[in-house]
Coordinates of C-alpha atoms in Angstrom, one line a residue:
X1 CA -27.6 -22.6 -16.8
X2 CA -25.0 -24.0 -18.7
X3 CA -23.4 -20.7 -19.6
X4 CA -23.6 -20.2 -15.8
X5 CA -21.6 -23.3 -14.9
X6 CA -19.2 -22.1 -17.4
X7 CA -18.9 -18.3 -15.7
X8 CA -18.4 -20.3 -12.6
X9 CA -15.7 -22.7 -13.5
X10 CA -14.1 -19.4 -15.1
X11 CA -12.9 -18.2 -11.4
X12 CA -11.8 -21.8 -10.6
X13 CA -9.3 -21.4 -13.5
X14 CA -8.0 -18.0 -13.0
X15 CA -4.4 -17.4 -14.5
X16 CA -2.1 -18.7 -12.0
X17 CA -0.5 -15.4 -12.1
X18 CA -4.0 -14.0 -10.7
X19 CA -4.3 -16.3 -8.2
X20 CA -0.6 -15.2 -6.6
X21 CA -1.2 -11.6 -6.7
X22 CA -4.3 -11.9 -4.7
X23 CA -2.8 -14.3 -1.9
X24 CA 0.6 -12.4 -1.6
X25 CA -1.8 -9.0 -1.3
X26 CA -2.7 -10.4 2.0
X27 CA 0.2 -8.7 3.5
X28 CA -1.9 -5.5 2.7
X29 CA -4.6 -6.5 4.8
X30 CA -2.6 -7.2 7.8
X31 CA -0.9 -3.6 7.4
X32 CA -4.7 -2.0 7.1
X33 CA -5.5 -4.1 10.3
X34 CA -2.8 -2.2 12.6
X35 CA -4.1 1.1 10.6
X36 CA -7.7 1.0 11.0
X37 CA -7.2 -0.7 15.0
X38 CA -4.5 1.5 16.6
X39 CA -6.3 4.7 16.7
X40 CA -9.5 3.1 17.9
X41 CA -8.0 1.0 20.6
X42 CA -5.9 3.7 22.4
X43 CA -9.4 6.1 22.5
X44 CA -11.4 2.7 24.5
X45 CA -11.8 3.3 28.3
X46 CA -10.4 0.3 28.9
X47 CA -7.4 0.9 27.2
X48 CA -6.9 3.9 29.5
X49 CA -7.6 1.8 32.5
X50 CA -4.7 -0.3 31.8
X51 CA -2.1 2.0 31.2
X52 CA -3.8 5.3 31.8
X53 CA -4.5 8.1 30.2
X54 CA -2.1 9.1 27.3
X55 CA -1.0 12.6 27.2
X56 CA -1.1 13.9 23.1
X57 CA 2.7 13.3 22.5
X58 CA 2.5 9.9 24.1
X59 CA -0.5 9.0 22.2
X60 CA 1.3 10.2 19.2
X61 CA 4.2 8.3 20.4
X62 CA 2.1 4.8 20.8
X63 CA 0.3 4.9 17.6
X64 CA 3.5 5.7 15.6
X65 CA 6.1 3.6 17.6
X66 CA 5.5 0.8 14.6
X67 CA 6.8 3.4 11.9
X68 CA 10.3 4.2 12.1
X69 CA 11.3 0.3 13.0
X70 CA 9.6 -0.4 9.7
X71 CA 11.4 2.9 7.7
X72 CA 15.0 1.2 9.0
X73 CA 14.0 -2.5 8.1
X74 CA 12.1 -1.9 5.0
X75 CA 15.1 -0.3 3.6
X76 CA 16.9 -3.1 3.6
X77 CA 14.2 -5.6 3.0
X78 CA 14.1 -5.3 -0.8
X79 CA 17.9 -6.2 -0.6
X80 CA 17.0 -8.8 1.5
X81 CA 14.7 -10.1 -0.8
X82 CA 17.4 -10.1 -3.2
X83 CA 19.4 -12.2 -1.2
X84 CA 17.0 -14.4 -0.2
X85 CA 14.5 -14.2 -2.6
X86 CA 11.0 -12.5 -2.7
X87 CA 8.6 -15.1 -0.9
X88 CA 11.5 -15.6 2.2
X89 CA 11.7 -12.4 2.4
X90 CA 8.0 -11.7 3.1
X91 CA 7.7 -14.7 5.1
X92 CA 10.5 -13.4 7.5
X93 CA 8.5 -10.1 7.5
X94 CA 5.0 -11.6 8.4
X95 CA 6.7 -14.2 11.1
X96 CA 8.3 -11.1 13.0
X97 CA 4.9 -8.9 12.7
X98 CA 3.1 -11.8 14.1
X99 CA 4.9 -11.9 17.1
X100 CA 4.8 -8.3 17.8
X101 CA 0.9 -8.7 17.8
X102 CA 1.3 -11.2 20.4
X103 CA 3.5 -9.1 22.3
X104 CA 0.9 -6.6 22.0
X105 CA -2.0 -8.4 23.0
X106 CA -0.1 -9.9 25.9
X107 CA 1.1 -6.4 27.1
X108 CA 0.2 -5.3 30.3
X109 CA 2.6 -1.8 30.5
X110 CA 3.0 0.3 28.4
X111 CA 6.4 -0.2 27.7
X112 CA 5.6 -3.9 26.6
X113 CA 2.9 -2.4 23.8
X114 CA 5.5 0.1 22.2
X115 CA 8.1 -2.7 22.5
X116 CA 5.6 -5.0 20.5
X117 CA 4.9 -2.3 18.1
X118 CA 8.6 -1.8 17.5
X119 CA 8.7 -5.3 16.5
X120 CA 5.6 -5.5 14.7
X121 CA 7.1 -2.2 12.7
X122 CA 10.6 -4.9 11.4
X123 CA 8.2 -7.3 10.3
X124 CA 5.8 -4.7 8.9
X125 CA 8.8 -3.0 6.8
X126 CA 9.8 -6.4 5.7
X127 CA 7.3 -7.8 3.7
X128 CA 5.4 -4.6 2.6
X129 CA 8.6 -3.5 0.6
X130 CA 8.8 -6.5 -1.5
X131 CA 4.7 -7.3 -2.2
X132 CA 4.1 -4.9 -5.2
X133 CA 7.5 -5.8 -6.5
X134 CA 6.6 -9.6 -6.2
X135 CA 2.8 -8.8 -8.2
X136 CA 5.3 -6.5 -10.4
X137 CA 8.0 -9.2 -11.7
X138 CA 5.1 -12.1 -12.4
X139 CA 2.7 -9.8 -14.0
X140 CA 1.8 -9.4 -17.9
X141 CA 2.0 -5.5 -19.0
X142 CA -1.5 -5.0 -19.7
X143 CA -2.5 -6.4 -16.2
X144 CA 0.5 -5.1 -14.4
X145 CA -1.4 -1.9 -13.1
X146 CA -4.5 -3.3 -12.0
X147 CA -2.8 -6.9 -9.8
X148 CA -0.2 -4.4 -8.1
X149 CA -3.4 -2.7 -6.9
X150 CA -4.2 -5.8 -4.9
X151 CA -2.3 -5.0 -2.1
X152 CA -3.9 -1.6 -1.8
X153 CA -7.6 -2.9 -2.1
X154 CA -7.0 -5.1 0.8
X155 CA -5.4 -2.5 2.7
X156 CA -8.3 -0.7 2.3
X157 CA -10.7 -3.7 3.4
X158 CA -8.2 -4.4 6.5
X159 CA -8.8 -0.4 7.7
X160 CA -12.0 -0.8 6.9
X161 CA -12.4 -4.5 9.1
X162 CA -10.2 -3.2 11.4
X163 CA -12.6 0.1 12.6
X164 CA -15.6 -2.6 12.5
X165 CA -13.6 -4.6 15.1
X166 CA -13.0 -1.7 17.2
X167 CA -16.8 -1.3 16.9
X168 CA -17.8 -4.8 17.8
X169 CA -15.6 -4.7 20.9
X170 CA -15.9 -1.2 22.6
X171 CA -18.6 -2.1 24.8
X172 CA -16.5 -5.3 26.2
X173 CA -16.2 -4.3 29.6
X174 CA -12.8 -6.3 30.3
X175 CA -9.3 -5.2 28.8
X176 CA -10.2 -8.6 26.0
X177 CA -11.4 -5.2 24.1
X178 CA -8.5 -4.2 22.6
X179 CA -6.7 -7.0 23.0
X180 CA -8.9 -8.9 20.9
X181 CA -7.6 -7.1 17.7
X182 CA -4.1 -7.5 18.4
X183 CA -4.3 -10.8 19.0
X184 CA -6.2 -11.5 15.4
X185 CA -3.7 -9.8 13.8
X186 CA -1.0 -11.9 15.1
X187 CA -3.1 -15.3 14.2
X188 CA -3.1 -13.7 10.3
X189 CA 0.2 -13.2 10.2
X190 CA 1.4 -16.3 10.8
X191 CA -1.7 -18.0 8.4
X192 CA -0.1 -15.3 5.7
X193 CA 3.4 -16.5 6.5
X194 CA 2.7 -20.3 5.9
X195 CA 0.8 -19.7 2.8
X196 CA 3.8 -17.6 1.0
X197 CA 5.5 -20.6 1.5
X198 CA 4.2 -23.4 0.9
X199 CA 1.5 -22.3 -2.3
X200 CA 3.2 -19.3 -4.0
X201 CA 6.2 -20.0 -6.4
X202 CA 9.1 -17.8 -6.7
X203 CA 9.5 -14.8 -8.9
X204 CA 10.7 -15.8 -12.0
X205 CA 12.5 -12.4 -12.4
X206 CA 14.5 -13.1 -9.7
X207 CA 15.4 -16.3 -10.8
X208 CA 16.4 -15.3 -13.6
X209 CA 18.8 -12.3 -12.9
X210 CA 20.3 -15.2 -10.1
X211 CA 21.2 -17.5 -13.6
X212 CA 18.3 -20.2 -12.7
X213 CA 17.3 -19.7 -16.2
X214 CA 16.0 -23.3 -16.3
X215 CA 13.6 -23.2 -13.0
X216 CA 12.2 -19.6 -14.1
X217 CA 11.1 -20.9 -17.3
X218 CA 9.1 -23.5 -15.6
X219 CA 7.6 -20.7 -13.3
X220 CA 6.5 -18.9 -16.8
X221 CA 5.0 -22.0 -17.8
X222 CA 3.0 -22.5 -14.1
X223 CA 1.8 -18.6 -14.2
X224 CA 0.6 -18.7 -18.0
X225 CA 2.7 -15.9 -19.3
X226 CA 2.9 -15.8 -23.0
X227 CA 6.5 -17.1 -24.4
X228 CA 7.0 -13.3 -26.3
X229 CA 6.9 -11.7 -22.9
X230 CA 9.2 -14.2 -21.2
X231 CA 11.7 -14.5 -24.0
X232 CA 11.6 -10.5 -23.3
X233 CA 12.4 -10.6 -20.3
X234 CA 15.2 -13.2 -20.9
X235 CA 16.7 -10.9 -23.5
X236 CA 16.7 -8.1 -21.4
X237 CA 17.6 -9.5 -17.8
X238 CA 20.3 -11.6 -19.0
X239 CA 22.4 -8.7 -20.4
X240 CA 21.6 -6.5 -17.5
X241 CA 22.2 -8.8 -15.1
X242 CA 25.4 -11.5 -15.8
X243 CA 26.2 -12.2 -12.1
X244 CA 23.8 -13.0 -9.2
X245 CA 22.3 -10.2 -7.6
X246 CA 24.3 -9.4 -4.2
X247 CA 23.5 -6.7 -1.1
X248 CA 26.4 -4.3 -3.2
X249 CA 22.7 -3.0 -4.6
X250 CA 22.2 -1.0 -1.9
X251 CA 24.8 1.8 -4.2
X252 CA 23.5 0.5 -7.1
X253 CA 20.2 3.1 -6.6
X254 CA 21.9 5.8 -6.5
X255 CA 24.1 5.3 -9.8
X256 CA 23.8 7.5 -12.6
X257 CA 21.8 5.1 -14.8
X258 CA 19.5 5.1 -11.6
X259 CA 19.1 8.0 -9.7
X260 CA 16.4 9.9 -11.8
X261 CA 14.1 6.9 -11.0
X262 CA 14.6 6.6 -7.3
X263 CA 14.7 10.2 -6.5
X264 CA 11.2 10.6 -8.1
X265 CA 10.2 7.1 -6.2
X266 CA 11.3 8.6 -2.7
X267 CA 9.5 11.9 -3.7
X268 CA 6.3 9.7 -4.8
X269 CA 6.3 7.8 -1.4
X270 CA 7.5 10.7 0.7
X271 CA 4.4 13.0 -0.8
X272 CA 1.8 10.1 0.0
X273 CA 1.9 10.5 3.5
X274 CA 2.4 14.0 3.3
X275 CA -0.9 14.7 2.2
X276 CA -2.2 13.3 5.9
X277 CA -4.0 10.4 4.8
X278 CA -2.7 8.4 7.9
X279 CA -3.3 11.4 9.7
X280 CA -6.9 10.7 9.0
X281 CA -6.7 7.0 9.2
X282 CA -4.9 6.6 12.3
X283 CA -7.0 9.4 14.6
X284 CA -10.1 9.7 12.9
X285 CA -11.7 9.0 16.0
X286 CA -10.4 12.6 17.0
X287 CA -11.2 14.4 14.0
X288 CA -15.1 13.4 14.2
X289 CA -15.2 13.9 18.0
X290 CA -13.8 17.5 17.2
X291 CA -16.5 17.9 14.7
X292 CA -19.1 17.5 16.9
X293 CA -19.4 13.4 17.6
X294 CA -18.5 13.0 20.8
X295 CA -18.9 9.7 22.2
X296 CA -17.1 6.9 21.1
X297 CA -19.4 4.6 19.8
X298 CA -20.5 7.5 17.3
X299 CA -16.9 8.5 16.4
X300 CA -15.8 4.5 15.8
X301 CA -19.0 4.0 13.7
X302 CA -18.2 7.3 11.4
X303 CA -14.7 6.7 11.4
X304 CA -16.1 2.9 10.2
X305 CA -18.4 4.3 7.7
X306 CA -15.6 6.3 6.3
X307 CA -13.0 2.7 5.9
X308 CA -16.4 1.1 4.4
X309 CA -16.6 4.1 1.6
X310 CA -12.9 3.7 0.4
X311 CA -13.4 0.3 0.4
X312 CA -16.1 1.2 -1.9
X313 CA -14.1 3.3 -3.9
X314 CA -10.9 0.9 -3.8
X315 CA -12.7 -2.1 -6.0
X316 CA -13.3 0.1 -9.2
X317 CA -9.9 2.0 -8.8
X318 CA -8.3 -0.9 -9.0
X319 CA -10.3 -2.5 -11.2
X320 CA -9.6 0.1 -13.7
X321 CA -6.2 1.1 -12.9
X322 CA -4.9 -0.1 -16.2
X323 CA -7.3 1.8 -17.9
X324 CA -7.3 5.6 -16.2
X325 CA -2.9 6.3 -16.5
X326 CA -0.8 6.9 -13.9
X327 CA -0.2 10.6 -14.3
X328 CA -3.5 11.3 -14.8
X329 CA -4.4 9.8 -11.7
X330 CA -2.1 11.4 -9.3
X331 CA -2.7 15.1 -10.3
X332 CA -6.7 14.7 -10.4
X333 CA -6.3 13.2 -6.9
X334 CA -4.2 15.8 -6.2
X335 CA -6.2 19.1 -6.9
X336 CA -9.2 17.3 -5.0
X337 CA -7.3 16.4 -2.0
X338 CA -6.0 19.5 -2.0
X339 CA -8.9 21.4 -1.8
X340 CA -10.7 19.4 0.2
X341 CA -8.1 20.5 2.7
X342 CA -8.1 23.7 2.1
X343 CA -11.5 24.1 2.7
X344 CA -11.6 22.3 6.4
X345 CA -8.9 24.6 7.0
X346 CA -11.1 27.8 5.9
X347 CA -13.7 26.2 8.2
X348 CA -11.9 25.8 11.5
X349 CA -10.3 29.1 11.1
X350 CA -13.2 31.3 10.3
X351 CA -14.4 29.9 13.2
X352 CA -17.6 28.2 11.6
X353 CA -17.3 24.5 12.8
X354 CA -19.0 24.2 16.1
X355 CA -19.5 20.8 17.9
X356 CA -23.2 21.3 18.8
X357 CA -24.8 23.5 16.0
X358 CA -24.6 24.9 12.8
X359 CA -23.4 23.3 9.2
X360 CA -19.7 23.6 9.2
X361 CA -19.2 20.6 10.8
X362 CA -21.1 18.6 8.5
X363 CA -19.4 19.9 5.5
X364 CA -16.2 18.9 7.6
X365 CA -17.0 15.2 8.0
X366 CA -18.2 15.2 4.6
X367 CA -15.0 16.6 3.0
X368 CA -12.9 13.7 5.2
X369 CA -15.1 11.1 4.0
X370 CA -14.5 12.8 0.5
X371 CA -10.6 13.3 1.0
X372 CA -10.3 9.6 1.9
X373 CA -12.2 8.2 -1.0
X374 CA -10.3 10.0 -3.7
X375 CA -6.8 9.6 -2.1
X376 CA -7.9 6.0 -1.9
X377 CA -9.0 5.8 -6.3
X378 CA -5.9 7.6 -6.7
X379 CA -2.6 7.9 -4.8
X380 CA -3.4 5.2 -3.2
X381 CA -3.8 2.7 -5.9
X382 CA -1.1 4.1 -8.3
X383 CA 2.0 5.6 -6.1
X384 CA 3.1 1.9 -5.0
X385 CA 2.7 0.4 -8.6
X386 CA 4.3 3.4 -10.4
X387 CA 7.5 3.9 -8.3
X388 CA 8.5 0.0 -8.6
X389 CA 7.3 -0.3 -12.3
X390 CA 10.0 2.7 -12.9
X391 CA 12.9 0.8 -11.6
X392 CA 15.4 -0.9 -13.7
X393 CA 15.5 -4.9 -13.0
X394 CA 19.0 -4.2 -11.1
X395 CA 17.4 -1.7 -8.3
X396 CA 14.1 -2.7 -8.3
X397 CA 13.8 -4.4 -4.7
X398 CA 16.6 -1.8 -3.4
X399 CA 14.8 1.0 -5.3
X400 CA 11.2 0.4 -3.6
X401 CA 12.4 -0.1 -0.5
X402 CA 13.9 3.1 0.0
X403 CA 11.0 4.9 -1.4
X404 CA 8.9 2.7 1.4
X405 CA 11.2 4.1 4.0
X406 CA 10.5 7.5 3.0
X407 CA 6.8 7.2 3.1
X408 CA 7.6 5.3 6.7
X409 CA 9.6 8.1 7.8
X410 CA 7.3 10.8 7.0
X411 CA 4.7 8.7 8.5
X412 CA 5.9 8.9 11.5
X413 CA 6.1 12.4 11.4
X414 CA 2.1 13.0 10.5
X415 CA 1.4 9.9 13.4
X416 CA 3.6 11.5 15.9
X417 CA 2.9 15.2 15.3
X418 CA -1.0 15.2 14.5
X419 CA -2.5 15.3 18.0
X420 CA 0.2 17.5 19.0
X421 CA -0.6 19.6 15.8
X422 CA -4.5 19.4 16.7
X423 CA -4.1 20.4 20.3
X424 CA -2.5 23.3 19.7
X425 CA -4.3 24.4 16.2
X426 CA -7.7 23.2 14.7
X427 CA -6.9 24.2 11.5
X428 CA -3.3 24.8 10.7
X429 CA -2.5 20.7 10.1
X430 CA -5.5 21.3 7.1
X431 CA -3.7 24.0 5.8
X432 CA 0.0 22.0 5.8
X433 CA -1.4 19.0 4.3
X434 CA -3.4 20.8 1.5
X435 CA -0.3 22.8 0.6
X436 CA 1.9 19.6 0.4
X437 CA -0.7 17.9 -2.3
X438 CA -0.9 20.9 -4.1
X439 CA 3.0 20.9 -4.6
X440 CA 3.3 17.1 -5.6
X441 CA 0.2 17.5 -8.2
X442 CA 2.1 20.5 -9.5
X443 CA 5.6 18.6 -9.7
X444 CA 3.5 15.6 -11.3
X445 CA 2.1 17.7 -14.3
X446 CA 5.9 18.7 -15.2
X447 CA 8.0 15.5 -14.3
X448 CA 5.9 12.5 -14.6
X449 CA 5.8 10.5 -18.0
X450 CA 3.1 7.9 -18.2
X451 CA 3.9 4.2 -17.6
X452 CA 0.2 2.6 -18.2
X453 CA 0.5 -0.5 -20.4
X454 CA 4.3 -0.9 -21.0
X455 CA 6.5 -3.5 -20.8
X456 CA 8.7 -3.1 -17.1
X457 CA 11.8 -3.3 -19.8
X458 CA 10.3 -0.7 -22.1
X459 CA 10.0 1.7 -19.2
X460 CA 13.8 0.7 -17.8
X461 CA 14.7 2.3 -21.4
X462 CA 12.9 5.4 -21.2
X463 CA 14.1 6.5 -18.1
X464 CA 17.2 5.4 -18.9
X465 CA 17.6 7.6 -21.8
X466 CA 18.3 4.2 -24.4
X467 CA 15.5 5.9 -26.7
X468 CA 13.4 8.6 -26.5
X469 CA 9.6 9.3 -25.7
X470 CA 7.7 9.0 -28.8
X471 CA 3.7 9.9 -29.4
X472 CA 1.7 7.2 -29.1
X473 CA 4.6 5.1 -27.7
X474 CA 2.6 4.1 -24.6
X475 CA 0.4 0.8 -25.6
X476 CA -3.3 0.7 -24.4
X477 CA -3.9 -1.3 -21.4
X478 CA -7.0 -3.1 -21.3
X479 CA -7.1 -3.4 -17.2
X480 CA -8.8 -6.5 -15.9
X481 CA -12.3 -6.5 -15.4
X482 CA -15.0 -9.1 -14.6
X483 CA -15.5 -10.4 -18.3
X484 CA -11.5 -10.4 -19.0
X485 CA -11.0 -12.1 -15.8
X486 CA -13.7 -14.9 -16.6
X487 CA -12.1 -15.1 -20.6
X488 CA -8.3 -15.7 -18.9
X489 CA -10.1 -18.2 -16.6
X490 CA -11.7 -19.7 -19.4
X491 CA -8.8 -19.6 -21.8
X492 CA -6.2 -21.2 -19.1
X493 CA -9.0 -24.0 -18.2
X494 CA -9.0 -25.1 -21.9
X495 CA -5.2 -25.5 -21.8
X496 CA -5.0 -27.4 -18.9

């Protein structure tokens, strides 16, 4: 009993460190809300009764209205961020996403939903480019990996609520059907927005490349980071950066010094959403009902099922994401993806999937449910964490928020183009999506050096070109699991 009590004061006394990457990752959930809700919503009858039925480029156009808004402002939010500093940044972000849900809930044309989606997408952009740098700056190296993870596990579990939302409110006979799920994710956003502010602190990082040398040791001290790292950190940030960090970053990316590390980041993020995980995400109601489930409580319960199984497959990934590297991890995901595609797309065009009979279209919902789950323990834990751990401290924020505008921009080409795709072909998206994850796994084996475990300032050297890869430079990250999670709770409760 007693060693019990002990396991259980553990959690009370996690690293403060911990504790802020898990309530800033709430800004994942709210973007896996509008994910796992939009696709859903505009497939309810009673969506249709209010603004009629969509043709496939205006559903298309609906569902992706909330991408390109978020492309334009999140490249600019990490300079914001900069400017303002990382927690006012996100705040901004969740404040103007919040109203766009309200917008949306209230709508009652359609022009007043894709004008709250537009708005929703600026807030959206906001403070999704600046989480994983946030985890990034206050994070030790061996833990770095698996906290910057957060944000995807709960983007996972907000997909995965959101579906089950859908679900629950289908059968509502009133238009309070998908309104309902709007209007939560407005009420969120605003909770998110007030905690930021008023119980995370500021990223000591940033405070110290601004000269507030003073208040981001005191941060160090409140987030238990050992004094070798900080002093580290010190040592490094205070040559690199003299002067307080200004918008003029917004060149700074593409410098000399820097241009190797955000090409590859806007490749990284760019390839993400090329493989057509949104593609899945956002009309998976579609891509069951073509496989042979045809009513729409069935397709919202598989399409539920499958957010429930990368959930599933999200809490080990992340868990162990300082364990399994970063390279390794992208071109595994990769090849399966990749096939997985491939094969649907054999499927459809050998004409073996039919809607009322035969085994091809189990072996199709079988292969999305599998496609999901490994781009979910892969690319989807590791993308985010490895193109802002690459960044030098100078272009971090600017750096990731550019690659987040790629992945936005060819996001809204998947959203936009997938039921036009599927209406005219039932195989040929398959074939375009598999071909792109093939290429990126390929480019990954050649040009991707492993970051698991390193310092952020070790890794601004190497890509740099300061020193040179050596064998057996990359240190051994332990990850956190339960037990290391329980001793850091343990060991930060005895110092207090």
């Amino acid at each position: 009993m007693t060693l019990f009590k002990m396991k259980a004061m553990s959690w009370l006394h996690l690293p403060k460190y911990v504790q802020a990457s898990v309530l800033i990752s709430v800004g994942g959930a709210l973007f896996g809300l509008d994910t796992g809700t939009i696709g859903p919503l505009t497939t309810m009858t009673q969506f249709d009764k209010t603004f009629g039925h969509l043709s496939s480029t205006v559903h298309g156009l609906t569902v992706s209205m909330i991408l390109i808004p978020a492309a334009i402002s999140s490249f600019f939010g990490g300079h914001l961020a900069n400017s303002v500093g990382r927690l006012k940044g996100i705040a901004l972000g969740a404040a103007i996403f919040g109203i766009g849900g309200g917008i949306e809930a209230a709508s009652v044309k359609l022009g007043m939903l894709l004008a709250g989606r537009a708005i929703k997408g600026i807030g959206e952009g906001l403070f999704l480019s600046t989480l994983v740098v946030y985890i990034t700056e206050i994070s030790p190296p061996q833990s770095r990996g698996t906290l910057a993870s957060i944000p995807q596990f709960l983007t996972t579990v907000g997909v995965c609520g959101g579906y089950f939302i859908c679900y629950g409110t289908v059968n509502i006979p009133s238009s309070a059907s998908w309104r309902i799920p709007f209007a939560l994710q407005a009420i969120l956003a605003y909770l998110f927005m007030i905690s930021t502010l008023l119980f995370l602190p500021e990223s000591p990082r940033w405070l110290t490349a601004r000269g507030r040398h003073a208040e981001a040791l005191l941060i160090w001290d409140k987030l238990g980071i050992e004094s070798t790292e900080r002093e580290k950190i010190e040592e490094r940030q205070g040559n690199a950066l003299p002067s307080q960090v200004q918008m003029k970053d917004i060149l700074a990316v593409f410098s000399k010094s820097a241009r190797r590390q955000t090409g590859f980041g806007v490749f990284l993020m760019g390839a993400q959403q090329a493989s057509g995980i949104d593609g899945v995400l956002y009309y998976a109601p579609l891509l069951f009902a073509s496989a042979g489930l045809s009513s729409s409580t069935a397709s919202f319960l598989a399409s539920g099922i499958s957010a429930l199984l990368i959930l599933l497959v999200t809490i080990p990934a992340f868990l162990l994401a300082d364990r399994w590297g970063r390279s390794t991890s992208t071109i595994f995901g990769g090849l399966v993806q990749a096939a997985c595609m491939f094969t649907m797309g054999a499927l459809y065009a050998s004409g073996s999937v039919h809607s009322d009979r035969g085994a091809g279209r189990w072996v199709v919902i079988v292969l999305i449910y599998v496609f999901a789950m490994v781009f979910s323990g892969t690319w989807g834990v590791c993308f985010r964490v490895y193109v802002s751990e690459i960044q030098s401290p100078e272009t971090r924020a600017g750096a990731s928020s550019l690659a987040l505008s790629a992945n936005w921009v060819v996001n809204w080409i998947i959203a936009f183009t997938t039921p036009i795709f599927l209406a005219k072909s039932t195989f040929g998206v398959y074939f375009l999506f598999g071909s792109a994850t093939l290429l990126t796994a390929i480019v990954c084996v050649f040009w991707m050096p492993e970051t698991r475990g390193r310092s952020l300032e070790d890794i601004d050297s190497e890509f740099s070109g300061r020193h040179k890869f050596r064998e057996g430079a990359i240190e051994s990250g332990s990850g956190i699991m339960l037990d290391d999670l329980l001793s850091a709770g343990e060991e930060y409760g005895s110092k207090g």
